[in-house]
Coordinates of C-alpha atoms and ligand atoms in Angstrom, one line a residue:
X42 CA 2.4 -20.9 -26.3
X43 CA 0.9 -20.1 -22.9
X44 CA 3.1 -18.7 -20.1
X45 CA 4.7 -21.2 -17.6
X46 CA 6.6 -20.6 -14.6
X47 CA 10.2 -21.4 -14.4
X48 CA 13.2 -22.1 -11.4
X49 CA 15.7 -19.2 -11.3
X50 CA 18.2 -22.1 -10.0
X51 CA 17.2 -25.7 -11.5
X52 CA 15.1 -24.7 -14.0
X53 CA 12.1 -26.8 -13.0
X54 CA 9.4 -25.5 -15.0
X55 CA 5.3 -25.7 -14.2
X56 CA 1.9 -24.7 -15.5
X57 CA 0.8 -21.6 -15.4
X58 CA -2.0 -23.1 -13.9
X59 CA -0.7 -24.4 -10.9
X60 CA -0.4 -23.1 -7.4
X61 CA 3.3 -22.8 -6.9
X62 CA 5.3 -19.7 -5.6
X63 CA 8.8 -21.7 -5.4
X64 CA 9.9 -24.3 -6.9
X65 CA 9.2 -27.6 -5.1
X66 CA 12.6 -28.9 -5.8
X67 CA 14.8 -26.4 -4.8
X68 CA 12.7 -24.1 -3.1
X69 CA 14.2 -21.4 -4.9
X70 CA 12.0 -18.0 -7.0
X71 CA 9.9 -18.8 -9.6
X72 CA 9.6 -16.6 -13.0
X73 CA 7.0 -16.2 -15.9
X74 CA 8.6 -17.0 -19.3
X75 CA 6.9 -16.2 -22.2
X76 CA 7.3 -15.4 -25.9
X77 CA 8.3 -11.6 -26.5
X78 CA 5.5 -10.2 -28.5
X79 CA 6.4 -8.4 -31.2
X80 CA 4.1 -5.0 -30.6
X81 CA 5.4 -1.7 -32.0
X82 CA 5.2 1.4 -29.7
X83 CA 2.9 3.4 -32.3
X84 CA 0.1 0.5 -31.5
X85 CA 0.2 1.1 -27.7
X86 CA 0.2 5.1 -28.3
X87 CA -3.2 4.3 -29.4
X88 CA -4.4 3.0 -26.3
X89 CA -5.4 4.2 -22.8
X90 CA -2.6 4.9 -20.9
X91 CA -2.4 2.6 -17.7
X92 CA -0.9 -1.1 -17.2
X93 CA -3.2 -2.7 -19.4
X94 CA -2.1 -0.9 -22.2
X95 CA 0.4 -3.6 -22.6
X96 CA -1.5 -6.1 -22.6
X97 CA 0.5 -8.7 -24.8
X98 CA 3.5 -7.9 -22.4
X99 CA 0.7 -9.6 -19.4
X100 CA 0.9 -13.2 -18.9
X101 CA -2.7 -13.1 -18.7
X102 CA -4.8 -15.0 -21.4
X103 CA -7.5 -13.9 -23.6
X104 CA -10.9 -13.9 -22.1
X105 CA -9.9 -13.6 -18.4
X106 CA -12.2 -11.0 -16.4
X107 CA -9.4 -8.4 -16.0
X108 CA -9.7 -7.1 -12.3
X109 CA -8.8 -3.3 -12.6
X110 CA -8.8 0.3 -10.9
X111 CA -7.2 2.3 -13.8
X112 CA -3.9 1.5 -12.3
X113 CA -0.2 3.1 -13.9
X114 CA 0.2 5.5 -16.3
X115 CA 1.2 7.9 -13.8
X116 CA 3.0 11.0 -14.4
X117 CA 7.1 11.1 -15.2
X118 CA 8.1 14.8 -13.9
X119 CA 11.2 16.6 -14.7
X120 CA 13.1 17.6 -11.6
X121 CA 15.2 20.6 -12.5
X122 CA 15.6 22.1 -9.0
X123 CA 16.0 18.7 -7.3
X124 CA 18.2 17.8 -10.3
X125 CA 20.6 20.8 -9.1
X126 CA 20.4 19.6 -5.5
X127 CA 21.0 16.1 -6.4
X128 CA 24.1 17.1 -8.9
X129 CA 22.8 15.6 -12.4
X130 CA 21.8 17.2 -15.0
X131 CA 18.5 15.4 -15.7
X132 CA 16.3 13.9 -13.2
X133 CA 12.9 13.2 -13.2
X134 CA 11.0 11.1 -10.7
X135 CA 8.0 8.6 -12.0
X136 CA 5.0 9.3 -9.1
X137 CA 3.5 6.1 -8.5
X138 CA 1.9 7.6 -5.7
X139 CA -0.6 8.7 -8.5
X140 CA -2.0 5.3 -8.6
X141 CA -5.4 4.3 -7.3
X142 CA -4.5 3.3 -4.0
X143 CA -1.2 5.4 -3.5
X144 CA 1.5 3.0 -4.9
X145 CA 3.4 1.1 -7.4
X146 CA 1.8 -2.0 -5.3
X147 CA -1.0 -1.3 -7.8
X148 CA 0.3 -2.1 -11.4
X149 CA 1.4 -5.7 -9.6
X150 CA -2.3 -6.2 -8.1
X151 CA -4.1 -5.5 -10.8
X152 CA -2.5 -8.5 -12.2
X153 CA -2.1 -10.7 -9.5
X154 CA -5.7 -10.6 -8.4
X155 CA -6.5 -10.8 -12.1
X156 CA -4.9 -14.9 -11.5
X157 CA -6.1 -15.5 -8.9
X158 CA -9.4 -15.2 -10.2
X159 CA -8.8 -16.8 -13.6
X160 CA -7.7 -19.4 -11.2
X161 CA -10.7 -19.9 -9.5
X162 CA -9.7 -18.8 -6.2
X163 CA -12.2 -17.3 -3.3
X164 CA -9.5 -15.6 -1.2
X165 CA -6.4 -13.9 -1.3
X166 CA -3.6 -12.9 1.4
X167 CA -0.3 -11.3 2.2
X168 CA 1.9 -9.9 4.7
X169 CA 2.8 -6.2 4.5
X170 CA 4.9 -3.6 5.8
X171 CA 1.4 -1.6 4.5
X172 CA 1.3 -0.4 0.7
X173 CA 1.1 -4.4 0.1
X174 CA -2.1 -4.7 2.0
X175 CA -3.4 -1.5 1.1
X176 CA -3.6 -2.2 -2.4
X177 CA -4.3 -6.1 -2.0
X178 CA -7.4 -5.3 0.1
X179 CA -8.7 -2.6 -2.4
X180 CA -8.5 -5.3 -5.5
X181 CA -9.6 -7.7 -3.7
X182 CA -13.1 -5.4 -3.0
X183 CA -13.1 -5.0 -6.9
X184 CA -12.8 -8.7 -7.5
X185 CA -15.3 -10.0 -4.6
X186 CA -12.4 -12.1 -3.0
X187 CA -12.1 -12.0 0.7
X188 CA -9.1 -11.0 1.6
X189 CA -6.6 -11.5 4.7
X190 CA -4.0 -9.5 6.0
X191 CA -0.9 -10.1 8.4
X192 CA 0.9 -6.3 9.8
X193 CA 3.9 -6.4 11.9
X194 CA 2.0 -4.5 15.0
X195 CA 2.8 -0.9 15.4
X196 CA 5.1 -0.9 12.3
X197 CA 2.5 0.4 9.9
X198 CA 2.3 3.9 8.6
X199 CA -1.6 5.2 9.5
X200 CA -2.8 5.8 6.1
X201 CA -1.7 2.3 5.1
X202 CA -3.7 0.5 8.2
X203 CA -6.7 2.8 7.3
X204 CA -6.4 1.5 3.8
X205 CA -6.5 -1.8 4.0
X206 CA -9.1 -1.8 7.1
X207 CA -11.5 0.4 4.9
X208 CA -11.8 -2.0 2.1
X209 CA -12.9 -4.5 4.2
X210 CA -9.6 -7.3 4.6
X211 CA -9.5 -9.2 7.5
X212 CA -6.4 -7.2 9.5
X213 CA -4.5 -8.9 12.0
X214 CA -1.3 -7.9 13.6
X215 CA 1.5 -9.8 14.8
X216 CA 4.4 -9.0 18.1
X217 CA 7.5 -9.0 15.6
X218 CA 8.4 -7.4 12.1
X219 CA 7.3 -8.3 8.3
X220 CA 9.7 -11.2 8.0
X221 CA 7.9 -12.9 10.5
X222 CA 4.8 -11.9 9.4
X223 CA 5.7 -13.2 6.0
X224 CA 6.7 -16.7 7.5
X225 CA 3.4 -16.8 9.2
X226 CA 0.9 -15.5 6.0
X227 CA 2.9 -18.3 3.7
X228 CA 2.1 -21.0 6.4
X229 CA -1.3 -19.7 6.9
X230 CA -2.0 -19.9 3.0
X231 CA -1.0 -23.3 2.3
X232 CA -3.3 -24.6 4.7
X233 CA -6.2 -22.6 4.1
X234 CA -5.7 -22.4 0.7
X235 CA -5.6 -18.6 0.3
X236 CA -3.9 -17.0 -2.6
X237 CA -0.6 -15.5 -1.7
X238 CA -0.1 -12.2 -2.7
X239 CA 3.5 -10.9 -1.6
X240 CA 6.0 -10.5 -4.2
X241 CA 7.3 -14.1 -4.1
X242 CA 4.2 -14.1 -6.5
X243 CA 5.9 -14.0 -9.7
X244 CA 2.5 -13.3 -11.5
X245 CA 2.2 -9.8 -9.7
X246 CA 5.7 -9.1 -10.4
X247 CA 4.5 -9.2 -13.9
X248 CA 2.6 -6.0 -13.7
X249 CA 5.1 -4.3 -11.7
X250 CA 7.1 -4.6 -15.5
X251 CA 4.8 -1.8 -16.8
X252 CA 6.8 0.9 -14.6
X253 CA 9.7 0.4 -17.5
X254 CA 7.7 0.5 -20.7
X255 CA 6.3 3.8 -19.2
X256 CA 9.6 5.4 -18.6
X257 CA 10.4 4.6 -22.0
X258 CA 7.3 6.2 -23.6
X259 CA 7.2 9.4 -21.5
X260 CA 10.6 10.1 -22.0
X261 CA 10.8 8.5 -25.2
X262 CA 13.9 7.4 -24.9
X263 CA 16.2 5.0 -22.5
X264 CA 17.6 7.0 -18.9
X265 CA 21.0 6.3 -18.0
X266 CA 20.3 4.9 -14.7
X267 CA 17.0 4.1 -13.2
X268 CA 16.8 4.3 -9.3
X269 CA 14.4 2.3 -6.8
X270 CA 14.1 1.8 -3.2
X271 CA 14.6 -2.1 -2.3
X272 CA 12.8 -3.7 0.3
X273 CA 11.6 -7.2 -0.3
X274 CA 13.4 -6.4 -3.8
X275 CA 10.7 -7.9 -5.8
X276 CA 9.8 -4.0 -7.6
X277 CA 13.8 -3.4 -8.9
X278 CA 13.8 -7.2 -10.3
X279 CA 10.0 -6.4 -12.1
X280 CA 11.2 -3.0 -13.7
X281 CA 14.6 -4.8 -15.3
X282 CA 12.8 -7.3 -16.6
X283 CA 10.7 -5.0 -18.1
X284 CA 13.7 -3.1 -19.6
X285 CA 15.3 -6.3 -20.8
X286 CA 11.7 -7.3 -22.5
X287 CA 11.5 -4.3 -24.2
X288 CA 14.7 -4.6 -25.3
X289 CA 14.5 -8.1 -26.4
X290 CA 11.0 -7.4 -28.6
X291 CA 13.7 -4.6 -30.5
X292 CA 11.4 -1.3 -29.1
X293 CA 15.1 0.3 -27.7
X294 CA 18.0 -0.5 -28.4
X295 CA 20.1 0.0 -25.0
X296 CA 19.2 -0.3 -21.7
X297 CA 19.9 1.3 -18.4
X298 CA 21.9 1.3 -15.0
X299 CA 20.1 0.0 -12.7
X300 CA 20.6 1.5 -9.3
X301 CA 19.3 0.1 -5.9
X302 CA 19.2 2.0 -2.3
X303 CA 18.6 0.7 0.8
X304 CA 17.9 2.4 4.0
X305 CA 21.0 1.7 6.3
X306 CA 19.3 -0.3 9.1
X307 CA 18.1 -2.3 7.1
X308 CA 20.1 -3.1 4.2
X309 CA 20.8 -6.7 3.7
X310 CA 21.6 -6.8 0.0
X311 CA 23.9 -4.1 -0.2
X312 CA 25.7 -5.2 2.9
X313 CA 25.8 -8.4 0.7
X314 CA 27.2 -6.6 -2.2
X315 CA 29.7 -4.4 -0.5
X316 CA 31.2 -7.6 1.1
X317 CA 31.3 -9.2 -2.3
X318 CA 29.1 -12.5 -0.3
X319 CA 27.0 -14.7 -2.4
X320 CA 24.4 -15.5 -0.1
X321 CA 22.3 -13.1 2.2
X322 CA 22.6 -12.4 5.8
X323 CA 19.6 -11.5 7.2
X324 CA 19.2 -8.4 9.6
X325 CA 17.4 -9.6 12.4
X326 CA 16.1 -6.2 13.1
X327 CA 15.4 -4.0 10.6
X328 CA 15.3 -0.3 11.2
X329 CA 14.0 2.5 9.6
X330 CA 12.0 5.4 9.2
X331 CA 11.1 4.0 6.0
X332 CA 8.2 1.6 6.9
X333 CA 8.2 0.6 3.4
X334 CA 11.6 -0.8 3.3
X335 CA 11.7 -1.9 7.0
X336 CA 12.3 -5.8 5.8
X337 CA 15.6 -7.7 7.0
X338 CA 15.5 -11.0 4.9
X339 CA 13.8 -9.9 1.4
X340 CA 12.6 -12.7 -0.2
X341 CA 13.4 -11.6 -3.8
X342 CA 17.3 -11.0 -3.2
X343 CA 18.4 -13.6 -5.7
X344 CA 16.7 -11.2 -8.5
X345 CA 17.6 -7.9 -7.6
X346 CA 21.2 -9.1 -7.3
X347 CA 20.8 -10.4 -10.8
X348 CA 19.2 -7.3 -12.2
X349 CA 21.9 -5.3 -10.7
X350 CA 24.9 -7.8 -11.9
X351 CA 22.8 -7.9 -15.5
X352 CA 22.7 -4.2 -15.7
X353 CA 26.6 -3.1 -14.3
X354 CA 24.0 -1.8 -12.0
X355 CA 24.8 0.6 -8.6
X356 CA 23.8 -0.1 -5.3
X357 CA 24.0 2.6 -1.7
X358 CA 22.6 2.8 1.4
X359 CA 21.1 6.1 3.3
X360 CA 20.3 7.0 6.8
X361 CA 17.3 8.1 7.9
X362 CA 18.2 11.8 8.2
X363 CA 19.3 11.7 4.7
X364 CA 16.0 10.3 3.6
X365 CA 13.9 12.9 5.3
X366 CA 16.0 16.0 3.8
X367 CA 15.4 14.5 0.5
X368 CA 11.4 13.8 0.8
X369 CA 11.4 17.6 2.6
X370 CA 13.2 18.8 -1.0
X371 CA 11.0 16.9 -3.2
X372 CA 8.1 18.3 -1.6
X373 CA 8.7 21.4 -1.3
X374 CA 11.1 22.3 -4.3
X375 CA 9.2 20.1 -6.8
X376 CA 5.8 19.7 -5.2
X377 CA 6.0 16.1 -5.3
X378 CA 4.6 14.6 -1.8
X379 CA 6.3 11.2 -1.3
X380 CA 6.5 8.8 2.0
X381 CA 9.9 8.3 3.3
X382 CA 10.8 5.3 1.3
X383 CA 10.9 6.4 -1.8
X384 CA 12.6 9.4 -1.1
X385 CA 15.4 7.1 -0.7
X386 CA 16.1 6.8 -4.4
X387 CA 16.4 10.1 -4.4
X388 CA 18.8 10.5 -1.4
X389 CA 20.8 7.6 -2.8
X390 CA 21.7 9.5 -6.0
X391 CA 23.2 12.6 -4.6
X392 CA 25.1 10.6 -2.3
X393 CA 26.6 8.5 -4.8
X394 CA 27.3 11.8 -6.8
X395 CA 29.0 13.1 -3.6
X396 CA 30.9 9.7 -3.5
X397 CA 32.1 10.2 -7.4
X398 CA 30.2 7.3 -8.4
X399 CA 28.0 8.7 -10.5
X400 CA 29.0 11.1 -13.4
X401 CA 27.5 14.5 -13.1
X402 CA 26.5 14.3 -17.0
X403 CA 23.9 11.4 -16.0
X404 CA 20.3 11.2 -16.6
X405 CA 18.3 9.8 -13.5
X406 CA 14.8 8.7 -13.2
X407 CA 13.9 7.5 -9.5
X408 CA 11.0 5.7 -9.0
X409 CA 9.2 7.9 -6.6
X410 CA 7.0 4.8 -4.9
X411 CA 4.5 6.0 -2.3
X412 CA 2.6 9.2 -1.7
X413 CA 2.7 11.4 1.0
X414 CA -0.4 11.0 2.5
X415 CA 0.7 7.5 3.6
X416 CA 2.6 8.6 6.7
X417 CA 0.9 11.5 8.4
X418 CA 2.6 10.8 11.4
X419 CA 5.8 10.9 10.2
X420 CA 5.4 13.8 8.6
X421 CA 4.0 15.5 12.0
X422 CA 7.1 14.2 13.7
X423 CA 9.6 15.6 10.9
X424 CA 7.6 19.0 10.2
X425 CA 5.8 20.0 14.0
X426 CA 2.8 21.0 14.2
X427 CA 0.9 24.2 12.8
X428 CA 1.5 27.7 14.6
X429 CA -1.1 28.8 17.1
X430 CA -2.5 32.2 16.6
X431 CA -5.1 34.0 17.9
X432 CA -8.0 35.3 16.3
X433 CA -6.7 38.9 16.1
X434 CA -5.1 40.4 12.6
X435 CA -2.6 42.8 14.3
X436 CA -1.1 39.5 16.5
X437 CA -0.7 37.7 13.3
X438 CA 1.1 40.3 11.7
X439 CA 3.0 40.7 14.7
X440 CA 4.2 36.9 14.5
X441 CA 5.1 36.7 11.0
Ligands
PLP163 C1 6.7 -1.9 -1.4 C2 7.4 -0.6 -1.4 C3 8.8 -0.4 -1.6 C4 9.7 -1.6 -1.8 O1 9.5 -2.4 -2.9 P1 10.0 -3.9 -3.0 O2 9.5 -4.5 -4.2 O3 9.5 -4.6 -1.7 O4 11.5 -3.8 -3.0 C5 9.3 0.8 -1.7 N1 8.5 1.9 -1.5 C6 7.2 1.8 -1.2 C7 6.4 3.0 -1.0 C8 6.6 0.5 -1.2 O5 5.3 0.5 -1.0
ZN164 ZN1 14.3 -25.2 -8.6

């Protein structure tokens, strides 16, 4: 049976062939359904370690040109300091800034540009808050697609910008934030029939799966709760479906908490939560440090609300101070370099352990989303600048 898309709400069901990113009767997300292989864990051990490794888990059919830059199988540390800081005893964070281009964005490229080329398709285009068009532009090089690229203006960490403008997208900028630029990249890809990207794509959601079946190999078992910064919400719905699928195809047995942190000017879904709505309220303007998770109306809410209702899952919020005092600690306790966002996961647990929402006896695994080197500037801003010294050994002494 091939994989098919299907309506989270109506259940309206199309080709996997088709260009559809929501449903045409309802307007509501589209998922991939297929049937849960049946792969044992000793036949991926045998494999390279990376995305691809679980290959039948990929909606992607046999003989497709896979369209890849060695992406995933980055490292899982253990966090003992940080774990002590944080108050669990276990943490460990899973570096996806260890991935090609600097980000998880990867693992859901790699497959998404993998479609759109089985698909026939000459270009490809999103809006991004950055890590989206990083990555997009850098698979899109691989592939030979042209590639086109919407940035709310002046709202882009440097690294990112340099990113995507290096591998050769076509970068334009827009006066507002990524909302908007969303709205505007889904209107410009219908009528120039570029391949949209974002993670309304369900297809690159599919790769974003892999994070889970990683966690479970490297720590060869289930964690009790599994933490992840939610912006446009699309990564925290991909890694409990991965969870679920591994569960379903009988490789564990249990599955975990799953525990979602917003940054608190922007933080639509746990405001949405905590008020026990059923429908988002956008925040018009999003603020943050956070770049990554600077997005006011995220366009996968309906999932990540379902992953965390699915999973007796947790939800928080953090300010921006707590955010940077948790990247500073991560960095410099663990030596694990990591742009604001997803230091948010990280901030998000020892709050809630502060709160007594979390038991002390837990074991945590945050998804630790973005490197460092993403955000120079706000890391010149949080840390000043070098000290001046002059070129004389006794008036160096004399300052340290
Ligand atoms: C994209 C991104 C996020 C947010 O992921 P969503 O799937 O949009 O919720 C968090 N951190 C980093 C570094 C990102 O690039
Ligand atoms: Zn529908």
């Amino acid at each position: 049976m091939s994989p098919k898309l299907k309506c989270i709400n109506c259940g309206a069901e199309y080709r996997d062939d088709e260009i559809v990113y929501v449903c045409r009767k309802c307007n509501s997300l589209l998922d991939v359904v297929m049937e849960i292989p049946k792969v044992s864990l000793n036949e991926f051990k045998k494999r390279e370690f990376g995305i691809w490794r679980y290959r039948e888990f990929l909606p992607i059919e046999e003989g497709c040109e896979i369209i890849t830059l060695k992406e995933g199988g980055t490292p899982l540390y253990e966090c003992d300091k940080l774990a002590k800081w944080v108050g669990v005893k276990k943490l460990y964070i899973k570096y996806e800034g260890m991935n090609p281009t600097g980000s998880f964005k990867d693992r859901g490229m790699s497959v998404g540009v993998t479609k759109a080329k089985s698909l026939g398709l000459k270009s490809v285009a999103c809006a991004s808050t950055g890590n989206t068009s990083a990555s997009l532009a850098a698979y899109a090089a691989r592939a030979g697609l042209k590639c086109y690229v919407i940035l709310p203006e002046n709202k882009v960490a440097l690294g990112k910008l340099a990113q995507a403008m290096m591998h050769g997208a076509k970068v334009m900028s827009v006066k507002g934030n990524f909302d908007e630029a969303l709205r505007l990249v889904m209107e410009l890809s219908s009528k120039m029939g570029l391949y949209l990207l974002n993670s309304v794509n369900p297809w690159r959601l599919e790769g974003q799966k892999t994070l889970a079946f990683e966690v479970i190999e490297q720590l060869g078992h289930v964690p009790d709760i599994v933490a992840v910064p939610m912006g446009n919400c699309g990564n925290i719905s991909a890694i409990w479906k991965g969870f679920k699928e591994f569960y379903k195809s009988g490789i564990i047995n249990k599955l975990p908490r799953m525990f979602g942190i917003q940054a608190e000017g922007a933080a639509p879904v746990v405001n949405m939560l905590r008020k026990g709505l059923n429908r988002l309220i956008p925040v018009s303007n999003p603020e943050t440090i956070a770049t990554a998770i600077r997005i006011g109306n995220p366009v996968n809410w309906p999932k990540a609300v379902m992953a965390l209702k699915e999973s007796n899952g947790l939800f928080e919020t953090v300010s921006d101070n707590e955010i940077i005092e948790a990247q500073r600690l991560i960095a410099s306790l663990e030596g694990i370099g990591v742009e604001p966002a997803s230091a948010a996961s990280v901030a998000g647990v020892r709050k809630a352990v502060l709160n007594n929402v979390i038991d002390k006896e837990n074991e945590v695994v945050c998804i630790g989303t973005g490197h460092l080197l993403k955000d120079p500037e706000e890391v010149i801003k949080v840390c000043g600048r070098p000290i001046e010294i002059p070129s004389d050994i006794r008036a160096i002494l004399n300052i340290l």
